[in-house]
PDB file of C-alpha atoms in Angstrom:
ATOM      1  CA  MET A   1      36.387  66.909  31.800  1.00  0.00           C
ATOM      2  CA  ALA A   2      39.809  65.273  32.319  1.00  0.00           C
ATOM      3  CA  ASN A   3      42.507  67.101  33.984  1.00  0.00           C
ATOM      4  CA  HIS A   4      46.365  66.899  33.372  1.00  0.00           C
ATOM      5  CA  SER A   5      48.112  63.801  35.197  1.00  0.00           C
ATOM      6  CA  GLN A   6      44.664  62.520  36.240  1.00  0.00           C
ATOM      7  CA  LEU A   7      44.595  58.896  37.361  1.00  0.00           C
ATOM      8  CA  GLY A   8      41.068  58.154  38.027  1.00  0.00           C
ATOM      9  CA  PHE A   9      37.809  58.544  36.033  1.00  0.00           C
ATOM     10  CA  GLN A  10      36.265  61.766  34.849  1.00  0.00           C
ATOM     11  CA  ASP A  11      33.582  63.124  37.186  1.00  0.00           C
ATOM     12  CA  ALA A  12      30.271  60.951  36.651  1.00  0.00           C
ATOM     13  CA  SER A  13      27.675  62.853  34.996  1.00  0.00           C
ATOM     14  CA  SER A  14      25.082  59.945  34.630  1.00  0.00           C
ATOM     15  CA  PRO A  15      23.627  57.178  36.916  1.00  0.00           C
ATOM     16  CA  ILE A  16      25.370  54.696  34.727  1.00  0.00           C
ATOM     17  CA  MET A  17      28.762  56.248  35.150  1.00  0.00           C
ATOM     18  CA  GLU A  18      28.252  56.464  38.930  1.00  0.00           C
ATOM     19  CA  GLU A  19      27.616  52.673  38.986  1.00  0.00           C
ATOM     20  CA  LEU A  20      30.612  51.957  36.834  1.00  0.00           C
ATOM     21  CA  VAL A  21      33.092  54.038  39.256  1.00  0.00           C
ATOM     22  CA  GLU A  22      31.518  52.153  42.428  1.00  0.00           C
ATOM     23  CA  PHE A  23      32.128  48.743  40.415  1.00  0.00           C
ATOM     24  CA  HIS A  24      35.598  49.864  39.717  1.00  0.00           C
ATOM     25  CA  ASP A  25      36.417  50.638  43.325  1.00  0.00           C
ATOM     26  CA  HIS A  26      34.684  47.247  44.260  1.00  0.00           C
ATOM     27  CA  ALA A  27      36.854  45.297  41.870  1.00  0.00           C
ATOM     28  CA  LEU A  28      40.011  47.098  42.834  1.00  0.00           C
ATOM     29  CA  MET A  29      39.500  46.084  46.634  1.00  0.00           C
ATOM     30  CA  VAL A  30      38.892  42.576  45.574  1.00  0.00           C
ATOM     31  CA  ALA A  31      42.064  42.705  43.470  1.00  0.00           C
ATOM     32  CA  LEU A  32      44.043  44.298  46.231  1.00  0.00           C
ATOM     33  CA  ALA A  33      42.840  41.638  48.780  1.00  0.00           C
ATOM     34  CA  ILE A  34      43.960  38.823  46.400  1.00  0.00           C
ATOM     35  CA  CYS A  35      47.436  40.560  45.771  1.00  0.00           C
ATOM     36  CA  SER A  36      47.943  41.078  49.552  1.00  0.00           C
ATOM     37  CA  LEU A  37      47.168  37.364  50.292  1.00  0.00           C
ATOM     38  CA  VAL A  38      49.648  36.176  47.604  1.00  0.00           C
ATOM     39  CA  LEU A  39      52.378  38.483  48.640  1.00  0.00           C
ATOM     40  CA  TYR A  40      51.925  37.398  52.299  1.00  0.00           C
ATOM     41  CA  LEU A  41      52.100  33.660  51.370  1.00  0.00           C
ATOM     42  CA  LEU A  42      55.291  34.319  49.314  1.00  0.00           C
ATOM     43  CA  ALA A  43      56.979  36.303  51.960  1.00  0.00           C
ATOM     44  CA  LEU A  44      56.061  33.603  54.545  1.00  0.00           C
ATOM     45  CA  MET A  45      57.441  30.856  52.127  1.00  0.00           C
ATOM     46  CA  LEU A  46      60.879  32.787  51.797  1.00  0.00           C
ATOM     47  CA  MET A  47      61.306  33.766  55.404  1.00  0.00           C
ATOM     48  CA  GLU A  48      60.123  30.607  57.042  1.00  0.00           C
ATOM     49  CA  LYS A  49      62.135  27.357  56.640  1.00  0.00           C
ATOM     50  CA  LEU A  50      59.423  24.991  56.072  1.00  0.00           C
ATOM     51  CA  SER A  51      59.535  21.394  55.182  1.00  0.00           C
ATOM     52  CA  SER A  52      56.789  18.936  54.779  1.00  0.00           C
ATOM     53  CA  ASN A  53      56.142  15.397  53.462  1.00  0.00           C
ATOM     54  CA  THR A  54      52.491  16.036  52.934  1.00  0.00           C
ATOM     55  CA  VAL A  55      51.169  14.451  49.886  1.00  0.00           C
ATOM     56  CA  ASP A  56      47.653  15.089  50.349  1.00  0.00           C
ATOM     57  CA  ALA A  57      45.530  17.996  51.832  1.00  0.00           C
ATOM     58  CA  GLN A  58      41.872  17.831  51.138  1.00  0.00           C
ATOM     59  CA  GLU A  59      41.086  20.976  53.186  1.00  0.00           C
ATOM     60  CA  VAL A  60      43.647  23.082  51.250  1.00  0.00           C
ATOM     61  CA  GLU A  61      42.477  21.902  47.829  1.00  0.00           C
ATOM     62  CA  LEU A  62      38.771  22.561  48.953  1.00  0.00           C
ATOM     63  CA  ILE A  63      39.642  26.041  49.983  1.00  0.00           C
ATOM     64  CA  TRP A  64      41.528  26.944  46.729  1.00  0.00           C
ATOM     65  CA  THR A  65      38.605  25.578  44.798  1.00  0.00           C
ATOM     66  CA  ILE A  66      35.640  27.398  46.759  1.00  0.00           C
ATOM     67  CA  LEU A  67      37.522  30.732  47.475  1.00  0.00           C
ATOM     68  CA  PRO A  68      37.945  31.601  43.611  1.00  0.00           C
ATOM     69  CA  ALA A  69      34.422  30.703  42.966  1.00  0.00           C
ATOM     70  CA  ILE A  70      33.209  33.157  45.714  1.00  0.00           C
ATOM     71  CA  VAL A  71      35.461  35.946  44.387  1.00  0.00           C
ATOM     72  CA  LEU A  72      34.099  35.489  40.881  1.00  0.00           C
ATOM     73  CA  ILE A  73      30.473  35.463  42.171  1.00  0.00           C
ATOM     74  CA  LEU A  74      31.394  38.870  44.133  1.00  0.00           C
ATOM     75  CA  LEU A  75      32.530  40.347  40.659  1.00  0.00           C
ATOM     76  CA  ALA A  76      29.930  38.855  38.451  1.00  0.00           C
ATOM     77  CA  LEU A  77      26.718  39.864  40.361  1.00  0.00           C
ATOM     78  CA  PRO A  78      27.276  43.629  40.313  1.00  0.00           C
ATOM     79  CA  SER A  79      28.834  43.529  36.755  1.00  0.00           C
ATOM     80  CA  LEU A  80      25.556  41.667  35.360  1.00  0.00           C
ATOM     81  CA  GLN A  81      23.441  44.236  37.194  1.00  0.00           C
ATOM     82  CA  ILE A  82      25.272  47.199  35.398  1.00  0.00           C
ATOM     83  CA  LEU A  83      25.125  45.420  32.118  1.00  0.00           C
ATOM     84  CA  TYR A  84      21.489  45.006  32.470  1.00  0.00           C
ATOM     85  CA  MET A  85      21.092  48.683  33.418  1.00  0.00           C
ATOM     86  CA  MET A  86      22.983  49.635  30.308  1.00  0.00           C
ATOM     87  CA  ASP A  87      20.827  47.763  27.977  1.00  0.00           C
ATOM     88  CA  GLU A  88      17.708  48.840  29.603  1.00  0.00           C
ATOM     89  CA  ILE A  89      15.896  51.568  27.428  1.00  0.00           C
ATOM     90  CA  ASP A  90      12.365  52.443  28.801  1.00  0.00           C
ATOM     91  CA  GLU A  91      10.281  55.130  27.052  1.00  0.00           C
ATOM     92  CA  PRO A  92      12.889  57.814  26.188  1.00  0.00           C
ATOM     93  CA  ASP A  93      11.960  61.452  26.030  1.00  0.00           C
ATOM     94  CA  LEU A  94      14.228  62.032  23.166  1.00  0.00           C
ATOM     95  CA  THR A  95      15.793  59.824  20.539  1.00  0.00           C
ATOM     96  CA  LEU A  96      18.827  60.908  18.772  1.00  0.00           C
ATOM     97  CA  LYS A  97      20.538  59.217  15.768  1.00  0.00           C
ATOM     98  CA  ALA A  98      24.296  59.512  15.477  1.00  0.00           C
ATOM     99  CA  ILE A  99      25.863  58.610  12.056  1.00  0.00           C
ATOM    100  CA  GLY A 100      29.687  58.199  11.851  1.00  0.00           C
ATOM    101  CA  HIS A 101      31.556  59.155   8.686  1.00  0.00           C
ATOM    102  CA  GLN A 102      35.201  59.678   7.858  1.00  0.00           C
ATOM    103  CA  TRP A 103      35.821  61.991   9.759  1.00  0.00           C
ATOM    104  CA  TYR A 104      32.682  63.640  11.232  1.00  0.00           C
ATOM    105  CA  TRP A 105      29.479  62.748  12.925  1.00  0.00           C
ATOM    106  CA  THR A 106      25.894  63.480  11.498  1.00  0.00           C
ATOM    107  CA  TYR A 107      23.086  63.919  14.159  1.00  0.00           C
ATOM    108  CA  GLU A 108      19.336  63.545  13.595  1.00  0.00           C
ATOM    109  CA  TYR A 109      16.631  64.330  16.160  1.00  0.00           C
ATOM    110  CA  THR A 110      14.029  61.975  15.085  1.00  0.00           C
ATOM    111  CA  ASP A 111      11.456  63.513  17.324  1.00  0.00           C
ATOM    112  CA  PHE A 112      11.682  66.940  15.483  1.00  0.00           C
ATOM    113  CA  LYS A 113      11.080  67.826  11.822  1.00  0.00           C
ATOM    114  CA  ASP A 114      14.111  68.798   9.806  1.00  0.00           C
ATOM    115  CA  LEU A 115      16.430  68.860  12.768  1.00  0.00           C
ATOM    116  CA  SER A 116      19.743  67.456  11.764  1.00  0.00           C
ATOM    117  CA  PHE A 117      23.306  68.560  11.255  1.00  0.00           C
ATOM    118  CA  ASP A 118      26.854  67.486  10.543  1.00  0.00           C
ATOM    119  CA  SER A 119      29.363  68.020  13.424  1.00  0.00           C
ATOM    120  CA  TYR A 120      33.091  68.547  12.492  1.00  0.00           C
ATOM    121  CA  MET A 121      35.994  69.320  14.706  1.00  0.00           C
ATOM    122  CA  VAL A 122      36.977  72.956  14.899  1.00  0.00           C
ATOM    123  CA  PRO A 123      40.464  73.315  13.323  1.00  0.00           C
ATOM    124  CA  THR A 124      43.089  74.696  15.649  1.00  0.00           C
ATOM    125  CA  THR A 125      43.691  77.725  13.546  1.00  0.00           C
ATOM    126  CA  ASP A 126      39.900  78.634  13.958  1.00  0.00           C
ATOM    127  CA  LEU A 127      39.772  77.720  17.590  1.00  0.00           C
ATOM    128  CA  PRO A 128      38.716  80.582  20.139  1.00  0.00           C
ATOM    129  CA  TYR A 129      41.111  81.276  22.900  1.00  0.00           C
ATOM    130  CA  GLY A 130      40.479  79.111  25.986  1.00  0.00           C
ATOM    131  CA  HIS A 131      38.721  76.303  23.863  1.00  0.00           C
ATOM    132  CA  PHE A 132      39.999  72.722  23.874  1.00  0.00           C
ATOM    133  CA  ARG A 133      42.200  71.729  21.133  1.00  0.00           C
ATOM    134  CA  LEU A 134      41.135  68.585  19.172  1.00  0.00           C
ATOM    135  CA  LEU A 135      37.900  68.390  21.241  1.00  0.00           C
ATOM    136  CA  GLU A 136      35.710  71.390  20.116  1.00  0.00           C
ATOM    137  CA  VAL A 137      33.196  71.022  17.261  1.00  0.00           C
ATOM    138  CA  ASP A 138      31.194  73.412  15.293  1.00  0.00           C
ATOM    139  CA  HIS A 139      27.838  72.009  16.274  1.00  0.00           C
ATOM    140  CA  ARG A 140      27.197  70.447  19.731  1.00  0.00           C
ATOM    141  CA  VAL A 141      24.731  67.689  20.473  1.00  0.00           C
ATOM    142  CA  VAL A 142      22.158  69.520  22.772  1.00  0.00           C
ATOM    143  CA  ILE A 143      20.070  67.430  25.155  1.00  0.00           C
ATOM    144  CA  PRO A 144      17.712  68.073  27.991  1.00  0.00           C
ATOM    145  CA  MET A 145      19.017  67.512  31.459  1.00  0.00           C
ATOM    146  CA  GLU A 146      17.570  64.829  33.703  1.00  0.00           C
ATOM    147  CA  SER A 147      15.568  63.176  30.727  1.00  0.00           C
ATOM    148  CA  PRO A 148      16.170  59.741  29.372  1.00  0.00           C
ATOM    149  CA  ILE A 149      17.963  59.925  26.042  1.00  0.00           C
ATOM    150  CA  ARG A 150      18.076  57.189  23.453  1.00  0.00           C
ATOM    151  CA  VAL A 151      20.891  57.327  21.015  1.00  0.00           C
ATOM    152  CA  ILE A 152      20.661  55.017  17.819  1.00  0.00           C
ATOM    153  CA  ILE A 153      24.128  54.706  16.337  1.00  0.00           C
ATOM    154  CA  THR A 154      25.500  53.547  13.012  1.00  0.00           C
ATOM    155  CA  ALA A 155      28.213  54.322  10.358  1.00  0.00           C
ATOM    156  CA  ASP A 156      28.120  55.165   6.802  1.00  0.00           C
ATOM    157  CA  ASP A 157      31.649  53.917   5.686  1.00  0.00           C
ATOM    158  CA  VAL A 158      33.798  52.126   8.148  1.00  0.00           C
ATOM    159  CA  LEU A 159      33.631  51.088  11.807  1.00  0.00           C
ATOM    160  CA  HIS A 160      33.467  54.012  14.356  1.00  0.00           C
ATOM    161  CA  SER A 161      32.647  54.311  17.951  1.00  0.00           C
ATOM    162  CA  TRP A 162      30.427  56.871  19.909  1.00  0.00           C
ATOM    163  CA  ALA A 163      31.987  57.354  23.115  1.00  0.00           C
ATOM    164  CA  VAL A 164      31.578  59.938  25.976  1.00  0.00           C
ATOM    165  CA  PRO A 165      33.396  58.908  29.060  1.00  0.00           C
ATOM    166  CA  THR A 166      31.717  61.037  31.552  1.00  0.00           C
ATOM    167  CA  LEU A 167      28.413  59.722  30.608  1.00  0.00           C
ATOM    168  CA  GLY A 168      29.732  56.001  30.737  1.00  0.00           C
ATOM    169  CA  VAL A 169      28.696  55.636  26.870  1.00  0.00           C
ATOM    170  CA  LYS A 170      30.649  53.840  24.287  1.00  0.00           C
ATOM    171  CA  THR A 171      28.789  52.078  21.516  1.00  0.00           C
ATOM    172  CA  ASP A 172      30.292  50.748  18.196  1.00  0.00           C
ATOM    173  CA  ALA A 173      28.965  52.436  14.856  1.00  0.00           C
ATOM    174  CA  ILE A 174      28.817  49.686  12.260  1.00  0.00           C
ATOM    175  CA  PRO A 175      27.768  50.083   8.682  1.00  0.00           C
ATOM    176  CA  GLY A 176      24.544  48.561   7.869  1.00  0.00           C
ATOM    177  CA  ARG A 177      23.706  47.894  11.549  1.00  0.00           C
ATOM    178  CA  LEU A 178      21.785  49.895  14.230  1.00  0.00           C
ATOM    179  CA  ASN A 179      23.152  49.842  17.703  1.00  0.00           C
ATOM    180  CA  GLN A 180      21.482  51.845  20.526  1.00  0.00           C
ATOM    181  CA  THR A 181      22.365  53.120  24.096  1.00  0.00           C
ATOM    182  CA  SER A 182      20.720  55.389  26.503  1.00  0.00           C
ATOM    183  CA  PHE A 183      21.832  57.572  29.293  1.00  0.00           C
ATOM    184  CA  ILE A 184      20.465  60.377  31.627  1.00  0.00           C
ATOM    185  CA  THR A 185      22.380  63.386  32.454  1.00  0.00           C
ATOM    186  CA  THR A 186      22.350  64.517  36.173  1.00  0.00           C
ATOM    187  CA  ARG A 187      23.695  67.818  35.806  1.00  0.00           C
ATOM    188  CA  PRO A 188      24.221  70.686  33.205  1.00  0.00           C
ATOM    189  CA  GLY A 189      27.369  70.909  31.482  1.00  0.00           C
ATOM    190  CA  VAL A 190      29.396  70.212  28.303  1.00  0.00           C
ATOM    191  CA  PHE A 191      30.828  66.795  27.984  1.00  0.00           C
ATOM    192  CA  TYR A 192      33.511  65.711  25.594  1.00  0.00           C
ATOM    193  CA  GLY A 193      34.208  62.420  23.798  1.00  0.00           C
ATOM    194  CA  GLN A 194      35.871  60.968  20.702  1.00  0.00           C
ATOM    195  CA  CYS A 195      35.437  58.191  18.190  1.00  0.00           C
ATOM    196  CA  SER A 196      37.043  55.292  20.079  1.00  0.00           C
ATOM    197  CA  GLU A 197      37.551  53.044  16.984  1.00  0.00           C
ATOM    198  CA  ILE A 198      40.464  53.404  14.614  1.00  0.00           C
ATOM    199  CA  CYS A 199      38.797  54.470  11.325  1.00  0.00           C
ATOM    200  CA  GLY A 200      41.551  55.889   9.278  1.00  0.00           C
ATOM    201  CA  ALA A 201      44.051  58.603   8.851  1.00  0.00           C
ATOM    202  CA  ASN A 202      42.075  61.273  10.757  1.00  0.00           C
ATOM    203  CA  HIS A 203      40.524  58.991  13.293  1.00  0.00           C
ATOM    204  CA  SER A 204      41.658  61.481  16.023  1.00  0.00           C
ATOM    205  CA  TYR A 205      39.914  64.383  14.404  1.00  0.00           C
ATOM    206  CA  MET A 206      36.333  63.413  15.009  1.00  0.00           C
ATOM    207  CA  PRO A 207      35.321  64.495  18.538  1.00  0.00           C
ATOM    208  CA  ILE A 208      31.939  64.340  20.234  1.00  0.00           C
ATOM    209  CA  VAL A 209      30.601  67.170  22.228  1.00  0.00           C
ATOM    210  CA  VAL A 210      27.431  66.744  24.241  1.00  0.00           C
ATOM    211  CA  GLU A 211      25.715  69.837  25.881  1.00  0.00           C
ATOM    212  CA  SER A 212      23.158  69.130  28.628  1.00  0.00           C
ATOM    213  CA  THR A 213      20.900  72.115  29.451  1.00  0.00           C
ATOM    214  CA  PRO A 214      17.708  72.640  31.295  1.00  0.00           C
ATOM    215  CA  LEU A 215      14.493  71.594  29.657  1.00  0.00           C
ATOM    216  CA  LYS A 216      13.338  75.090  28.751  1.00  0.00           C
ATOM    217  CA  HIS A 217      16.614  76.039  27.235  1.00  0.00           C
ATOM    218  CA  PHE A 218      16.561  72.881  25.213  1.00  0.00           C
ATOM    219  CA  GLU A 219      13.094  73.789  23.898  1.00  0.00           C
ATOM    220  CA  ALA A 220      14.326  77.266  23.007  1.00  0.00           C
ATOM    221  CA  TRP A 221      17.360  75.759  21.078  1.00  0.00           C
ATOM    222  CA  SER A 222      15.261  73.094  19.241  1.00  0.00           C
ATOM    223  CA  SER A 223      12.608  75.744  18.066  1.00  0.00           C
ATOM    224  CA  LEU A 224      15.435  77.934  16.824  1.00  0.00           C
ATOM    225  CA  SER A 225      17.401  75.246  15.182  1.00  0.00           C
ATOM    226  CA  SER A 226      14.480  73.448  13.325  1.00  0.00           C
ATOM    227  CA  SER A 227      12.981  76.808  12.101  1.00  0.00           C
TER     228      SER A 227
END
């Protein structure tokens, strides 16, 4: 969950998000090194009275050609690894279908019979004390902790986007198309997200709430909900 005046990412709750945070730190250090080098050279040129009649410097040209290539490789390799991990879906324990509407979500648990529901934002006037405004829903997505989850995402009307930052998940919901993503929650908790594609007047009023629970609690919930 985000905090007031927070500058960094939310606490990671999935292996993918942990990798994304590490890659962000890695890329930030590379950018910091480049900026430091450029600022140093600018300061050197401003403070030193240098004059040169050099018209050719093969060594310098070689350096400023090879160095950017090395930097790009240092950024591309971990990035490609994370992209592969995000697209890899191997024998999920649970498959969930999320359908975007103006302006709510419909969820279907395809591994269970007759287990589906609509998820609407709880209006501020009905919000219990201590709950989060514009983030709470009347029906949460309940999933088992430490289990591979596949989410098939589509839309019924216009473009939407199913995003839960703490899980490192953001997938477009496109009418007539099925996109999919996967994740594993590493701890129990309630994780909040929102539609991340402008989809009309009430775009900001279709939040996403994922509740991660131990397997036995999920089994009890699914039995009660599907009965």
